[in-house]
Coordinates of N, CA and C in Angstrom, one line a residue:
Chain A
X1 N 39.9 48.5 -27.5 CA 39.6 49.5 -28.5 C 39.0 48.9 -29.8
X2 N 38.2 49.6 -30.5 CA 37.6 49.1 -31.7 C 38.7 48.9 -32.8
X3 N 38.5 47.9 -33.6 CA 39.5 47.6 -34.6 C 39.1 48.1 -36.0
X4 N 38.1 49.0 -36.0 CA 37.5 49.5 -37.2 C 37.6 51.0 -37.3
X5 N 37.6 51.6 -38.5 CA 37.6 53.0 -38.7 C 36.5 53.3 -39.7
X6 N 35.6 54.2 -39.3 CA 34.5 54.6 -40.2 C 34.4 56.1 -40.2
X7 N 33.9 56.6 -41.4 CA 33.7 58.1 -41.4 C 32.6 58.5 -40.4
X8 N 32.7 59.6 -39.7 CA 31.7 59.9 -38.7 C 30.3 60.2 -39.3
X9 N 30.2 60.7 -40.5 CA 28.8 60.9 -41.1 C 28.9 60.9 -42.6
X10 N 27.7 60.6 -43.1 CA 27.5 60.5 -44.6 C 26.1 60.9 -44.9
X11 N 25.9 61.5 -46.1 CA 24.6 61.8 -46.6 C 24.3 61.0 -47.8
X12 N 23.1 60.7 -48.1 CA 22.7 59.9 -49.3 C 21.3 60.4 -49.7
X13 N 21.0 60.5 -51.0 CA 19.7 60.9 -51.5 C 18.8 59.7 -51.5
X14 N 17.6 59.9 -51.1 CA 16.6 58.8 -51.1 C 16.5 58.2 -52.4
X15 N 16.4 56.8 -52.4 CA 16.3 56.1 -53.7 C 17.7 55.7 -54.3
X16 N 18.7 56.4 -53.8 CA 20.1 56.0 -54.3 C 20.7 54.9 -53.4
X17 N 21.8 54.3 -53.9 CA 22.5 53.4 -53.1 C 23.4 54.1 -52.1
X18 N 23.3 53.6 -50.9 CA 24.2 54.2 -49.9 C 25.4 53.2 -49.7
X19 N 26.6 53.7 -49.8 CA 27.8 52.9 -49.7 C 28.6 53.4 -48.4
X20 N 28.6 52.5 -47.4 CA 29.3 52.9 -46.2 C 30.6 52.1 -46.1
X21 N 31.7 52.9 -46.0 CA 33.0 52.2 -46.0 C 33.4 51.9 -44.5
X22 N 34.3 50.9 -44.4 CA 34.9 50.6 -43.1 C 36.3 50.0 -43.3
X23 N 37.2 50.6 -42.6 CA 38.6 50.1 -42.6 C 38.9 49.2 -41.4
X24 N 39.5 48.0 -41.7 CA 39.8 47.1 -40.6 C 41.2 46.5 -41.0
X25 N 42.2 47.3 -41.0 CA 43.5 46.9 -41.6 C 44.2 45.8 -40.7
X26 N 43.8 45.7 -39.5 CA 44.5 44.7 -38.6 C 43.7 43.5 -38.4
X27 N 42.7 43.3 -39.2 CA 41.8 42.1 -39.1 C 42.6 40.8 -39.2
X28 N 42.2 39.8 -38.3 CA 42.8 38.5 -38.3 C 42.1 37.6 -39.2
X29 N 42.7 36.5 -39.6 CA 42.1 35.6 -40.6 C 40.8 34.9 -40.1
X30 N 40.6 34.8 -38.8 CA 39.4 34.2 -38.3 C 38.4 35.2 -37.7
X31 N 38.6 36.5 -38.1 CA 37.6 37.5 -37.6 C 36.6 37.8 -38.7
X32 N 35.4 37.8 -38.3 CA 34.3 38.2 -39.2 C 34.1 39.7 -39.1
X33 N 33.5 40.2 -40.2 CA 33.0 41.6 -40.3 C 31.5 41.6 -40.1
X34 N 31.1 42.3 -39.1 CA 29.6 42.5 -38.8 C 29.2 43.9 -39.0
X35 N 28.0 44.1 -39.5 CA 27.4 45.4 -39.5 C 26.1 45.4 -38.8
X36 N 26.0 46.4 -37.9 CA 24.7 46.7 -37.2 C 24.3 48.1 -37.5
X37 N 23.1 48.4 -37.3 CA 22.7 49.8 -37.3 C 21.8 50.1 -36.1
X38 N 21.8 51.4 -35.7 CA 21.0 51.8 -34.6 C 20.2 53.1 -35.0
X39 N 18.9 52.9 -35.0 CA 18.0 54.0 -35.3 C 17.8 54.7 -34.0
X40 N 17.6 56.0 -34.0 CA 17.5 56.8 -32.8 C 16.6 56.2 -31.8
X41 N 17.1 56.1 -30.6 CA 16.4 55.7 -29.4 C 15.9 54.2 -29.5
X42 N 16.6 53.4 -30.3 CA 16.3 52.0 -30.4 C 17.6 51.2 -30.1
X43 N 17.4 49.9 -29.9 CA 18.6 49.0 -29.8 C 19.2 48.8 -31.2
X44 N 20.5 48.4 -31.2 CA 21.1 48.0 -32.5 C 20.4 46.9 -33.2
X45 N 20.4 46.9 -34.5 CA 19.8 45.9 -35.3 C 20.9 45.3 -36.2
X46 N 20.9 43.9 -36.2 CA 21.9 43.2 -37.0 C 21.5 43.4 -38.5
X47 N 22.5 43.6 -39.3 CA 22.3 43.8 -40.8 C 22.8 42.6 -41.5
X48 N 24.1 42.4 -41.4 CA 24.8 41.4 -42.2 C 26.2 41.1 -41.7
X49 N 26.8 40.0 -42.0 CA 28.1 39.7 -41.7 C 28.8 38.9 -42.8
X50 N 30.1 38.9 -42.7 CA 30.9 38.1 -43.7 C 32.3 37.8 -43.2
X51 N 32.9 36.8 -43.8 CA 34.3 36.5 -43.5 C 35.2 36.9 -44.6
X52 N 35.0 36.4 -45.8 CA 35.9 36.9 -46.9 C 35.1 37.0 -48.2
X53 N 34.0 36.3 -48.3 CA 33.2 36.4 -49.6 C 32.2 37.5 -49.4
X54 N 31.8 38.1 -50.5 CA 30.7 39.1 -50.5 C 29.4 38.4 -50.1
X55 N 28.6 39.1 -49.4 CA 27.4 38.6 -48.9 C 26.2 39.5 -49.3
X56 N 25.0 39.0 -49.5 CA 23.8 39.8 -49.7 C 22.7 39.1 -49.0
X57 N 21.9 40.0 -48.4 CA 20.6 39.5 -47.8 C 19.5 40.5 -48.2
X58 N 18.4 40.4 -47.6 CA 17.2 41.3 -47.9 C 17.4 42.7 -47.6
X59 N 18.4 43.0 -46.7 CA 18.6 44.3 -46.2 C 19.7 45.0 -47.0
X60 N 20.8 44.3 -47.2 CA 22.0 45.0 -47.7 C 23.0 44.0 -48.4
X61 N 24.0 44.5 -49.0 CA 25.1 43.7 -49.5 C 26.4 44.2 -48.8
X62 N 27.3 43.2 -48.6 CA 28.6 43.4 -47.9 C 29.7 43.0 -48.9
X63 N 30.5 44.0 -49.2 CA 31.6 43.8 -50.1 C 32.9 43.8 -49.3
X64 N 33.7 42.8 -49.3 CA 34.9 42.7 -48.5 C 36.1 42.6 -49.5
X65 N 37.1 43.5 -49.4 CA 38.2 43.5 -50.3 C 39.0 42.2 -50.2
X66 N 39.7 41.9 -51.2 CA 40.4 40.6 -51.2 C 41.4 40.4 -50.1
X67 N 42.1 41.6 -49.7 CA 43.0 41.5 -48.6 C 42.3 41.6 -47.2
X68 N 41.0 41.8 -47.3 CA 40.1 41.8 -46.1 C 40.4 43.1 -45.2
X69 N 41.2 44.0 -45.7 CA 41.5 45.2 -44.8 C 40.4 46.2 -44.9
X70 N 39.4 46.1 -45.7 CA 38.3 47.0 -45.7 C 37.1 46.4 -46.3
X71 N 36.0 47.0 -46.0 CA 34.7 46.5 -46.5 C 33.8 47.7 -46.8
X72 N 32.7 47.4 -47.5 CA 31.7 48.4 -47.8 C 30.3 47.8 -47.6
X73 N 29.5 48.4 -46.9 CA 28.1 48.0 -46.7 C 27.3 48.8 -47.8
X74 N 26.5 48.1 -48.5 CA 25.7 48.8 -49.6 C 24.2 48.6 -49.3
X75 N 23.5 49.7 -49.1 CA 22.0 49.7 -49.0 C 21.5 50.1 -50.4
X76 N 21.0 49.2 -51.2 CA 20.8 49.4 -52.6 C 19.8 50.6 -53.0
X77 N 18.8 50.7 -52.2 CA 17.8 51.8 -52.5 C 17.4 52.4 -51.2
X78 N 18.2 53.4 -50.8 CA 18.0 54.0 -49.4 C 16.7 54.7 -49.3
X79 N 16.0 54.5 -48.2 CA 14.8 55.2 -47.8 C 15.1 56.0 -46.6
X80 N 14.1 56.9 -46.3 CA 14.3 57.8 -45.1 C 14.4 57.0 -43.8
X81 N 13.8 55.8 -43.8 CA 13.9 54.9 -42.6 C 15.2 54.3 -42.4
X82 N 16.1 54.5 -43.4 CA 17.5 54.0 -43.3 C 18.4 54.9 -42.5
X83 N 17.9 56.1 -42.2 CA 18.7 57.1 -41.4 C 18.9 56.5 -40.0
X84 N 20.2 56.3 -39.7 CA 20.6 55.6 -38.5 C 22.2 55.8 -38.4
X85 N 22.7 55.3 -37.2 CA 24.1 55.1 -37.1 C 24.5 53.7 -37.4
X86 N 25.4 53.5 -38.3 CA 25.8 52.2 -38.8 C 27.2 51.9 -38.2
X87 N 27.3 50.7 -37.6 CA 28.5 50.2 -37.0 C 29.1 49.0 -37.7
X88 N 30.4 49.1 -37.9 CA 31.1 48.0 -38.5 C 32.0 47.4 -37.4
X89 N 31.9 46.1 -37.2 CA 32.6 45.5 -36.1 C 33.3 44.2 -36.6
X90 N 34.5 44.0 -36.1 CA 35.2 42.7 -36.4 C 35.2 41.9 -35.2
X91 N 35.0 40.6 -35.3 CA 34.8 39.8 -34.2 C 35.2 38.3 -34.5
X92 N 36.0 37.7 -33.6 CA 36.3 36.3 -33.8 C 35.2 35.5 -33.1
X93 N 34.8 34.4 -33.6 CA 33.7 33.7 -33.1 C 33.8 33.2 -31.7
X94 N 35.0 33.0 -31.2 CA 35.2 32.6 -29.9 C 35.2 33.7 -28.8
X95 N 35.1 34.9 -29.3 CA 35.1 36.1 -28.4 C 33.6 36.5 -28.4
X96 N 33.0 36.5 -27.2 CA 31.6 36.7 -27.1 C 31.2 38.2 -27.2
X97 N 32.1 39.1 -26.9 CA 31.8 40.5 -26.9 C 31.9 41.1 -28.3
X98 N 31.1 42.1 -28.5 CA 31.2 43.0 -29.7 C 31.9 44.3 -29.2
X99 N 32.9 44.7 -29.9 CA 33.7 45.9 -29.6 C 33.3 47.0 -30.6
X100 N 32.6 48.0 -30.2 CA 32.0 49.0 -31.1 C 32.8 50.3 -31.1
X101 N 32.9 50.8 -32.3 CA 33.5 52.2 -32.5 C 32.4 53.2 -32.4
X102 N 32.6 54.3 -33.0 CA 31.6 55.4 -32.9 C 30.6 55.3 -34.1
X103 N 30.9 54.5 -35.1 CA 30.0 54.3 -36.2 C 29.9 55.5 -37.2
X104 N 29.1 55.3 -38.2 CA 28.8 56.3 -39.2 C 27.4 56.7 -39.1
X105 N 27.1 58.0 -38.9 CA 25.8 58.5 -38.9 C 25.4 58.8 -40.4
X106 N 24.4 58.0 -40.9 CA 23.9 58.1 -42.3 C 22.6 58.8 -42.3
X107 N 22.6 59.9 -43.0 CA 21.4 60.7 -43.2 C 20.9 60.6 -44.6
X108 N 19.7 60.1 -44.7 CA 19.0 59.9 -46.0 C 18.2 61.2 -46.3
X109 N 18.4 61.9 -47.4 CA 17.7 63.1 -47.7 C 16.7 62.9 -48.8
X110 N 15.5 63.5 -48.6 CA 14.5 63.4 -49.6 C 14.9 64.1 -50.9
Chain B
X1 N 6.5 36.4 -32.7 CA 7.7 36.0 -31.9 C 8.3 37.2 -31.2
X2 N 8.2 37.1 -29.9 CA 8.7 38.3 -29.1 C 10.2 38.4 -29.2
X3 N 10.6 39.7 -29.3 CA 12.0 39.9 -29.4 C 12.6 40.1 -28.0
X4 N 13.6 40.8 -27.8 CA 14.2 41.0 -26.5 C 13.4 42.1 -25.7
X5 N 13.0 41.8 -24.5 CA 12.2 42.8 -23.7 C 13.0 43.3 -22.6
X6 N 13.1 44.6 -22.4 CA 13.8 45.2 -21.3 C 12.8 46.0 -20.4
X7 N 13.1 46.0 -19.1 CA 12.3 46.9 -18.3 C 13.2 47.4 -17.1
X8 N 12.8 48.6 -16.6 CA 11.9 49.6 -17.2 C 12.5 50.2 -18.4
X9 N 11.8 51.1 -19.1 CA 12.3 51.8 -20.3 C 13.1 53.0 -19.9
X10 N 12.7 53.6 -18.8 CA 13.4 54.8 -18.3 C 13.4 54.7 -16.7
X11 N 14.5 55.3 -16.2 CA 14.7 55.2 -14.7 C 15.5 56.4 -14.3
X12 N 15.1 57.0 -13.2 CA 15.9 58.1 -12.6 C 16.3 57.7 -11.2
X13 N 17.6 57.7 -10.9 CA 18.1 57.3 -9.6 C 19.0 58.4 -9.1
X14 N 19.1 58.4 -7.7 CA 20.0 59.3 -7.1 C 21.4 58.7 -6.9
X15 N 22.4 59.5 -7.0 CA 23.8 59.1 -6.8 C 23.9 58.3 -5.4
X16 N 24.6 57.1 -5.5 CA 24.7 56.3 -4.3 C 23.7 55.2 -4.2
X17 N 22.6 55.3 -4.9 CA 21.6 54.3 -4.8 C 22.0 53.1 -5.7
X18 N 21.1 52.1 -5.6 CA 21.3 50.8 -6.3 C 20.2 50.7 -7.3
X19 N 20.4 50.0 -8.5 CA 19.4 49.8 -9.5 C 19.5 48.4 -10.0
X20 N 18.3 47.9 -10.4 CA 18.2 46.6 -11.1 C 17.5 46.7 -12.4
X21 N 18.1 46.3 -13.4 CA 17.5 46.3 -14.8 C 17.2 44.9 -15.2
X22 N 16.1 44.7 -15.9 CA 15.7 43.3 -16.3 C 15.6 43.1 -17.8
X23 N 15.9 41.9 -18.2 CA 15.9 41.5 -19.6 C 15.3 40.1 -19.8
X24 N 14.4 40.0 -20.8 CA 13.9 38.7 -21.2 C 14.4 38.5 -22.6
X25 N 15.1 37.4 -22.8 CA 15.7 37.2 -24.2 C 14.6 36.8 -25.2
X26 N 15.0 36.9 -26.4 CA 14.2 36.4 -27.5 C 13.9 35.0 -27.3
X27 N 12.7 34.6 -27.7 CA 12.3 33.2 -27.6 C 13.3 32.3 -28.3
X28 N 13.7 31.2 -27.6 CA 14.7 30.3 -28.2 C 16.1 30.6 -27.9
X29 N 16.4 31.8 -27.4 CA 17.8 32.2 -27.1 C 18.1 31.8 -25.6
X30 N 19.3 31.5 -25.4 CA 19.7 31.1 -24.0 C 20.8 31.9 -23.4
X31 N 21.3 32.9 -24.1 CA 22.4 33.7 -23.6 C 22.1 35.2 -23.6
X32 N 22.5 35.9 -22.6 CA 22.2 37.3 -22.5 C 23.5 38.1 -22.3
X33 N 23.7 39.1 -23.0 CA 24.8 40.1 -22.9 C 24.3 41.4 -22.5
X34 N 25.0 42.2 -21.7 CA 24.7 43.5 -21.3 C 25.7 44.5 -21.8
X35 N 25.2 45.6 -22.3 CA 26.0 46.7 -22.8 C 25.6 48.0 -22.2
X36 N 26.6 48.9 -22.1 CA 26.3 50.3 -21.6 C 26.6 51.2 -22.8
X37 N 25.7 52.1 -23.1 CA 25.9 53.1 -24.2 C 25.8 54.5 -23.7
X38 N 26.9 55.2 -23.6 CA 26.8 56.6 -23.3 C 26.4 57.4 -24.5
X39 N 25.9 58.6 -24.3 CA 25.3 59.4 -25.3 C 26.4 59.7 -26.4
X40 N 26.1 59.4 -27.6 CA 27.0 59.7 -28.7 C 28.1 58.7 -28.9
X41 N 28.1 57.6 -28.2 CA 29.1 56.6 -28.3 C 28.5 55.2 -28.7
X42 N 29.4 54.4 -29.1 CA 29.0 53.0 -29.3 C 28.8 52.2 -28.0
X43 N 28.1 51.2 -28.0 CA 27.9 50.4 -26.8 C 29.2 49.8 -26.3
X44 N 29.3 49.6 -25.0 CA 30.5 48.9 -24.4 C 30.0 47.7 -23.6
X45 N 30.7 46.6 -23.9 CA 30.3 45.3 -23.3 C 30.6 45.3 -21.8
X46 N 29.5 44.9 -21.1 CA 29.6 44.8 -19.6 C 30.0 43.3 -19.3
X47 N 29.0 42.4 -19.6 CA 29.3 41.0 -19.4 C 28.2 40.2 -20.1
X48 N 28.5 38.8 -20.2 CA 27.6 37.9 -20.8 C 27.3 36.8 -19.9
X49 N 26.0 36.3 -19.9 CA 25.6 35.2 -19.0 C 25.1 34.1 -19.9
X50 N 25.6 32.9 -19.5 CA 25.2 31.7 -20.2 C 25.2 30.5 -19.2
X51 N 24.1 29.8 -19.2 CA 23.9 28.7 -18.2 C 24.1 29.2 -16.8
X52 N 23.5 30.4 -16.6 CA 23.4 31.0 -15.3 C 24.7 31.5 -14.7
X53 N 25.7 31.5 -15.5 CA 27.1 31.9 -15.1 C 27.6 33.1 -15.9
X54 N 28.4 33.9 -15.3 CA 29.0 35.0 -16.1 C 30.2 34.4 -16.9
X55 N 30.1 34.5 -18.2 CA 31.0 33.8 -19.0 C 32.2 34.7 -19.5
X56 N 31.9 36.0 -19.7 CA 32.9 36.9 -20.1 C 32.5 38.3 -19.5
X57 N 33.5 39.0 -19.2 CA 33.3 40.3 -18.6 C 34.1 41.4 -19.3
X58 N 33.6 42.5 -19.5 CA 34.3 43.7 -20.0 C 35.0 44.4 -18.9
X59 N 35.5 45.6 -19.2 CA 36.2 46.4 -18.2 C 35.3 47.3 -17.4
X60 N 34.5 46.7 -16.6 CA 33.6 47.4 -15.7 C 33.9 47.0 -14.2
X61 N 33.7 47.9 -13.3 CA 34.0 47.6 -11.9 C 33.0 46.6 -11.3
X62 N 33.3 46.1 -10.1 CA 32.5 45.1 -9.4 C 31.2 45.7 -9.0
X63 N 31.0 47.0 -9.1 CA 29.7 47.6 -8.8 C 28.6 47.0 -9.8
X64 N 29.1 46.6 -10.9 CA 28.2 46.0 -11.9 C 28.2 44.5 -11.7
X65 N 27.0 44.0 -11.5 CA 26.9 42.6 -11.3 C 25.6 42.1 -12.0
X66 N 25.5 40.8 -12.2 CA 24.3 40.3 -12.9 C 23.9 39.0 -12.5
X67 N 22.9 38.5 -13.1 CA 22.3 37.2 -12.7 C 21.5 36.7 -13.9
X68 N 21.6 35.4 -14.1 CA 20.7 34.8 -15.1 C 19.9 33.7 -14.5
X69 N 18.6 33.7 -14.8 CA 17.7 32.8 -14.2 C 17.5 31.5 -15.0
X70 N 16.9 30.5 -14.5 CA 16.7 29.2 -15.3 C 15.9 29.4 -16.5
X71 N 15.1 30.4 -16.6 CA 14.3 30.7 -17.8 C 15.0 31.6 -18.8
X72 N 16.3 31.8 -18.5 CA 17.2 32.5 -19.4 C 17.1 34.1 -19.2
X73 N 16.1 34.5 -18.5 CA 16.0 36.0 -18.3 C 17.2 36.4 -17.4
X74 N 17.4 37.7 -17.4 CA 18.6 38.2 -16.7 C 18.4 39.5 -16.0
X75 N 19.2 39.8 -15.0 CA 19.2 41.1 -14.4 C 20.6 41.7 -14.4
X76 N 20.6 43.0 -14.5 CA 21.8 43.8 -14.3 C 21.6 44.6 -13.0
X77 N 22.6 44.5 -12.1 CA 22.5 45.3 -10.9 C 23.7 46.3 -10.9
X78 N 23.4 47.5 -10.5 CA 24.5 48.5 -10.3 C 24.4 49.1 -9.0
X79 N 25.5 49.0 -8.2 CA 25.5 49.5 -6.8 C 26.2 50.8 -6.8
X80 N 25.9 51.6 -5.7 CA 26.6 52.9 -5.5 C 26.7 53.7 -6.7
X81 N 25.6 54.0 -7.3 CA 25.5 54.7 -8.6 C 26.3 56.0 -8.6
X82 N 27.0 56.2 -9.7 CA 27.7 57.5 -10.0 C 27.0 58.2 -11.1
X83 N 27.3 59.5 -11.1 CA 26.7 60.3 -12.2 C 27.1 59.7 -13.6
X84 N 28.3 59.2 -13.7 CA 28.8 58.7 -14.9 C 28.2 57.4 -15.4
X85 N 27.3 56.8 -14.5 CA 26.6 55.6 -14.9 C 25.4 55.9 -15.7
X86 N 25.1 57.2 -15.9 CA 23.9 57.6 -16.7 C 24.2 57.2 -18.1
X87 N 23.3 56.4 -18.7 CA 23.5 55.8 -20.0 C 22.3 55.0 -20.4
X88 N 22.4 54.5 -21.7 CA 21.4 53.5 -22.2 C 22.0 52.2 -21.9
X89 N 21.3 51.3 -21.2 CA 21.7 49.9 -21.0 C 21.0 49.0 -21.9
X90 N 21.7 48.3 -22.7 CA 21.2 47.4 -23.7 C 21.4 45.9 -23.3
X91 N 20.4 45.2 -23.6 CA 20.5 43.7 -23.4 C 20.5 43.1 -24.8
X92 N 21.3 42.1 -25.0 CA 21.3 41.4 -26.3 C 21.2 39.9 -26.0
X93 N 20.4 39.2 -26.7 CA 20.3 37.8 -26.6 C 20.8 37.0 -27.8
X94 N 21.2 35.8 -27.6 CA 21.7 35.0 -28.7 C 21.6 33.5 -28.3
X95 N 21.9 32.7 -29.2 CA 21.8 31.2 -29.0 C 23.2 30.6 -28.8
X96 N 23.2 29.8 -27.8 CA 24.5 29.1 -27.5 C 25.7 30.0 -27.2
X97 N 25.4 31.2 -26.7 CA 26.5 32.0 -26.2 C 27.3 32.8 -27.2
X98 N 27.6 32.2 -28.3 CA 28.5 32.9 -29.2 C 27.9 33.9 -30.1
X99 N 26.6 34.0 -30.0 CA 25.9 34.9 -31.0 C 25.9 34.2 -32.3
X100 N 24.9 33.4 -32.5 CA 24.9 32.5 -33.7 C 25.6 33.2 -34.9
X101 N 26.6 32.6 -35.4 CA 27.4 33.3 -36.4 C 26.6 33.6 -37.6
X102 N 25.4 33.0 -37.8 CA 24.6 33.3 -38.9 C 23.6 34.4 -38.7
X103 N 23.3 34.8 -37.4 CA 22.3 35.7 -37.2 C 22.6 36.9 -36.3
X104 N 23.8 36.8 -35.7 CA 24.2 37.9 -34.8 C 23.3 37.9 -33.5
X105 N 23.5 39.0 -32.8 CA 22.8 39.2 -31.6 C 21.5 40.0 -31.8
X106 N 20.5 39.7 -31.0 CA 19.3 40.5 -31.0 C 19.2 41.4 -29.8
X107 N 19.1 42.7 -30.1 CA 19.1 43.7 -29.0 C 17.7 44.1 -28.6
X108 N 17.6 44.4 -27.3 CA 16.4 45.1 -26.9 C 16.5 46.6 -27.1
X109 N 15.4 47.4 -26.8 CA 15.5 48.8 -27.0 C 16.2 49.6 -25.9
X110 N 16.5 48.9 -24.8 CA 17.3 49.5 -23.8 C 16.5 50.1 -22.6
X111 N 17.2 50.3 -21.5 CA 16.7 51.1 -20.4 C 17.6 52.3 -20.3
X112 N 16.9 53.5 -20.3 CA 17.6 54.8 -20.1 C 17.7 55.1 -18.7
X113 N 18.9 55.0 -18.1 CA 19.2 55.3 -16.7 C 19.8 56.7 -16.6
X114 N 19.1 57.5 -15.7 CA 19.7 58.8 -15.4 C 20.0 58.9 -13.9
X115 N 21.2 59.2 -13.6 CA 21.6 59.3 -12.2 C 21.8 60.8 -11.9
X116 N 21.1 61.3 -10.9 CA 21.1 62.7 -10.5 C 21.7 62.9 -9.1

């Protein structure tokens, strides 16, 4: 079973920051937090990952709480093309599989 | 730089038949994982191939088998198809098996299998 809990859906206005929460209260010390997204009818796309420090790349920022029990993915200026299902996954590096939950369906509205 | 290529994109099979799906990994990647994604759900891990061997397997019956070739491409075979096998089958490639911790897995667009 997935070790993460996400809201099933969220809306965000175009141009605004989209903040997607994820709870992973049973995360272990050696488990990373990964975020992927899946646009309709496409394969999942890697966004970002982190262990305990906040991370930023060209796509998004990842904020992990100090106790590592939750995290937030931030899309700073959402566009219509960011409409997708976003998955939060925790994974230890030695385990090759990704265990997926149902994700959050993010709808960007004009 | 070609990403992950899967074929065919769509397939319709009859219950009881066998099917083979194909995957070419991203250039430079040597490991292939297969996932099954039912409608409205997250992907489920089937297995991973590295160095032409199945390295890890998810909770799928023996009807699901695979193969990896010396050029790192891979096939997923499903025997005795059931209606419940209808799903999107995703292939993901990575480097050195673990899914490079810095870049994650690269997924193909999948093969949509419909069993009737």
